[in-house]
Amino acid sequence: NDIEYIFSYYYNMEEIIRFSSSVGKFVGYTEFGVKQANYFNSQASYLAQMKATKETVCKNHVDNA
């Protein structure tokens, strides 16, 4: 529970959208980012893939440390 997976998109050194495993969905930080977040959040398979990344990547590396 102490692990959080964060995946961010940047444009011109400004964060526009972020997926956080603790939130469980994408959040937009700009007008364009909000539109993209709504789209990504509506794609159930992509959202499930992002949620599973915490289990497959993060926890796998922590267990090996």
CSV table of N, CA and C in Angstrom, one decimal:
chain,number,residue,atom,x,y,z
A,1,ASN,N,0.8,-1.2,0.0
A,1,ASN,CA,0.0,0.0,0.0
A,1,ASN,C,0.9,1.3,0.0
A,2,ASP,N,2.1,1.1,0.2
A,2,ASP,CA,3.0,2.3,0.3
A,2,ASP,C,3.6,2.6,-1.1
A,3,ILE,N,3.2,1.9,-2.1
A,3,ILE,CA,3.7,2.1,-3.5
A,3,ILE,C,2.6,2.9,-4.3
A,4,GLU,N,3.1,3.8,-5.0
A,4,GLU,CA,2.2,4.6,-5.9
A,4,GLU,C,2.8,4.6,-7.3
A,5,TYR,N,2.0,4.3,-8.3
A,5,TYR,CA,2.5,4.4,-9.7
A,5,TYR,C,2.0,5.7,-10.3
A,6,ILE,N,2.8,6.5,-10.8
A,6,ILE,CA,2.4,7.8,-11.4
A,6,ILE,C,3.0,7.8,-12.9
A,7,PHE,N,2.1,8.1,-13.8
A,7,PHE,CA,2.5,8.3,-15.2
A,7,PHE,C,2.0,9.6,-15.7
A,8,SER,N,2.9,10.5,-16.1
A,8,SER,CA,2.5,11.9,-16.5
A,8,SER,C,2.9,12.1,-18.0
A,9,TYR,N,2.1,12.9,-18.6
A,9,TYR,CA,2.4,13.5,-19.9
A,9,TYR,C,2.7,14.9,-19.8
A,10,TYR,N,3.8,15.3,-20.5
A,10,TYR,CA,4.3,16.7,-20.4
A,10,TYR,C,4.3,17.3,-21.9
A,11,TYR,N,4.0,18.6,-22.0
A,11,TYR,CA,4.2,19.3,-23.2
A,11,TYR,C,4.8,20.7,-22.9
A,12,ASN,N,5.9,21.0,-23.6
A,12,ASN,CA,6.6,22.2,-23.3
A,12,ASN,C,6.9,22.4,-21.8
A,13,MET,N,7.4,21.3,-21.2
A,13,MET,CA,7.8,21.2,-19.8
A,13,MET,C,6.6,21.5,-18.8
A,14,GLU,N,5.4,21.4,-19.3
A,14,GLU,CA,4.2,21.6,-18.4
A,14,GLU,C,3.5,20.3,-18.4
A,15,GLU,N,3.2,19.8,-17.2
A,15,GLU,CA,2.4,18.6,-17.0
A,15,GLU,C,1.0,18.9,-17.5
A,16,ILE,N,0.5,18.0,-18.4
A,16,ILE,CA,-0.9,18.3,-18.9
A,16,ILE,C,-1.9,17.2,-18.4
A,17,ILE,N,-1.3,16.0,-18.1
A,17,ILE,CA,-2.2,14.9,-17.6
A,17,ILE,C,-1.4,13.9,-16.8
A,18,ARG,N,-2.1,13.3,-15.8
A,18,ARG,CA,-1.4,12.4,-14.9
A,18,ARG,C,-2.3,11.2,-14.6
A,19,PHE,N,-1.7,10.0,-14.6
A,19,PHE,CA,-2.4,8.8,-14.0
A,19,PHE,C,-1.7,8.5,-12.7
A,20,SER,N,-2.5,8.4,-11.7
A,20,SER,CA,-2.0,8.0,-10.4
A,20,SER,C,-2.7,6.7,-9.9
A,21,SER,N,-2.0,5.7,-9.5
A,21,SER,CA,-2.6,4.5,-9.0
A,21,SER,C,-3.4,4.7,-7.7
A,22,SER,N,-3.1,5.7,-6.9
A,22,SER,CA,-3.8,5.9,-5.7
A,22,SER,C,-5.2,6.6,-6.0
A,23,VAL,N,-5.3,7.4,-7.1
A,23,VAL,CA,-6.5,8.0,-7.6
A,23,VAL,C,-7.3,7.0,-8.4
A,24,GLY,N,-6.6,6.2,-9.2
A,24,GLY,CA,-7.2,5.2,-10.1
A,24,GLY,C,-7.7,5.7,-11.4
A,25,LYS,N,-7.4,6.9,-11.8
A,25,LYS,CA,-7.8,7.4,-13.0
A,25,LYS,C,-6.9,8.5,-13.5
A,26,PHE,N,-7.1,9.0,-14.7
A,26,PHE,CA,-6.3,10.2,-15.2
A,26,PHE,C,-6.9,11.5,-14.8
A,27,VAL,N,-6.1,12.5,-14.5
A,27,VAL,CA,-6.5,13.8,-14.1
A,27,VAL,C,-5.8,14.8,-15.1
A,28,GLY,N,-6.5,15.7,-15.6
A,28,GLY,CA,-6.0,16.7,-16.5
A,28,GLY,C,-5.7,18.0,-15.8
A,29,TYR,N,-4.6,18.7,-16.2
A,29,TYR,CA,-4.2,19.9,-15.5
A,29,TYR,C,-4.3,21.1,-16.5
A,30,THR,N,-4.6,20.9,-17.7
A,30,THR,CA,-4.8,22.0,-18.7
A,30,THR,C,-6.1,21.7,-19.4
A,31,GLU,N,-6.6,22.6,-20.2
A,31,GLU,CA,-7.8,22.4,-20.9
A,31,GLU,C,-7.7,21.2,-21.8
A,32,PHE,N,-6.6,21.1,-22.6
A,32,PHE,CA,-6.4,19.9,-23.4
A,32,PHE,C,-6.2,18.6,-22.5
A,33,GLY,N,-5.5,18.7,-21.4
A,33,GLY,CA,-5.3,17.6,-20.5
A,33,GLY,C,-6.6,17.1,-20.0
A,34,VAL,N,-7.6,17.9,-19.7
A,34,VAL,CA,-8.9,17.5,-19.1
A,34,VAL,C,-9.6,16.7,-20.2
A,35,LYS,N,-9.5,17.2,-21.5
A,35,LYS,CA,-10.2,16.4,-22.5
A,35,LYS,C,-9.6,15.1,-22.7
A,36,GLN,N,-8.2,15.0,-22.7
A,36,GLN,CA,-7.5,13.7,-22.8
A,36,GLN,C,-7.8,12.8,-21.6
A,37,ALA,N,-7.9,13.4,-20.4
A,37,ALA,CA,-8.2,12.6,-19.2
A,37,ALA,C,-9.6,11.9,-19.4
A,38,ASN,N,-10.6,12.7,-19.8
A,38,ASN,CA,-11.9,12.2,-20.0
A,38,ASN,C,-11.9,11.1,-21.0
A,39,TYR,N,-11.1,11.2,-22.1
A,39,TYR,CA,-11.1,10.2,-23.1
A,39,TYR,C,-10.4,8.9,-22.5
A,40,PHE,N,-9.3,9.1,-21.9
A,40,PHE,CA,-8.6,7.9,-21.4
A,40,PHE,C,-9.4,7.2,-20.3
A,41,ASN,N,-10.1,8.0,-19.5
A,41,ASN,CA,-10.9,7.4,-18.4
A,41,ASN,C,-12.1,6.6,-19.0
A,42,SER,N,-12.5,7.0,-20.2
A,42,SER,CA,-13.7,6.3,-20.8
A,42,SER,C,-13.2,5.0,-21.5
A,43,GLN,N,-11.9,4.8,-21.6
A,43,GLN,CA,-11.4,3.5,-22.3
A,43,GLN,C,-11.1,2.5,-21.2
A,44,ALA,N,-12.1,1.6,-20.9
A,44,ALA,CA,-12.0,0.7,-19.8
A,44,ALA,C,-10.7,-0.2,-19.9
A,45,SER,N,-10.4,-0.7,-21.0
A,45,SER,CA,-9.3,-1.6,-21.1
A,45,SER,C,-7.9,-0.9,-20.9
A,46,TYR,N,-7.8,0.4,-21.4
A,46,TYR,CA,-6.6,1.2,-21.1
A,46,TYR,C,-6.5,1.5,-19.6
A,47,LEU,N,-7.6,1.9,-19.0
A,47,LEU,CA,-7.6,2.2,-17.6
A,47,LEU,C,-7.2,1.0,-16.8
A,48,ALA,N,-7.7,-0.2,-17.1
A,48,ALA,CA,-7.4,-1.4,-16.4
A,48,ALA,C,-5.9,-1.7,-16.6
A,49,GLN,N,-5.4,-1.5,-17.8
A,49,GLN,CA,-3.9,-1.7,-18.0
A,49,GLN,C,-3.1,-0.8,-17.2
A,50,MET,N,-3.4,0.5,-17.0
A,50,MET,CA,-2.7,1.4,-16.2
A,50,MET,C,-2.8,1.0,-14.7
A,51,LYS,N,-3.9,0.6,-14.3
A,51,LYS,CA,-4.1,0.1,-12.9
A,51,LYS,C,-3.2,-1.1,-12.6
A,52,ALA,N,-3.1,-2.0,-13.6
A,52,ALA,CA,-2.4,-3.2,-13.4
A,52,ALA,C,-0.8,-3.0,-13.4
A,53,THR,N,-0.4,-1.9,-14.0
A,53,THR,CA,1.0,-1.6,-14.0
A,53,THR,C,1.7,-1.5,-12.7
A,54,LYS,N,0.9,-1.0,-11.7
A,54,LYS,CA,1.5,-1.0,-10.3
A,54,LYS,C,1.8,-2.4,-9.9
A,55,GLU,N,0.9,-3.4,-10.1
A,55,GLU,CA,1.2,-4.7,-9.7
A,55,GLU,C,2.3,-5.4,-10.5
A,56,THR,N,2.4,-5.2,-11.8
A,56,THR,CA,3.3,-5.9,-12.6
A,56,THR,C,4.7,-5.3,-12.6
A,57,VAL,N,4.8,-4.0,-12.5
A,57,VAL,CA,6.1,-3.3,-12.5
A,57,VAL,C,6.6,-2.9,-11.1
A,58,CYS,N,5.8,-2.1,-10.5
A,58,CYS,CA,6.3,-1.6,-9.2
A,58,CYS,C,6.5,-2.6,-8.1
A,59,LYS,N,5.5,-3.4,-7.9
A,59,LYS,CA,5.6,-4.4,-6.8
A,59,LYS,C,6.6,-5.5,-7.1
A,60,ASN,N,6.8,-5.8,-8.4
A,60,ASN,CA,7.8,-6.7,-8.8
A,60,ASN,C,9.2,-6.2,-8.5
A,61,HIS,N,9.5,-5.0,-8.7
A,61,HIS,CA,10.8,-4.4,-8.4
A,61,HIS,C,11.0,-4.3,-6.8
A,62,VAL,N,10.0,-4.0,-6.1
A,62,VAL,CA,10.1,-3.8,-4.7
A,62,VAL,C,10.4,-5.2,-4.0
A,63,ASP,N,9.7,-6.2,-4.5
A,63,ASP,CA,10.0,-7.5,-4.0
A,63,ASP,C,11.4,-8.0,-4.2
A,64,ASN,N,12.0,-7.5,-5.3
A,64,ASN,CA,13.4,-7.9,-5.6
A,64,ASN,C,14.4,-7.1,-4.8
A,65,ALA,N,14.0,-6.0,-4.2
A,65,ALA,CA,15.0,-5.1,-3.5
A,65,ALA,C,15.4,-5.7,-2.2
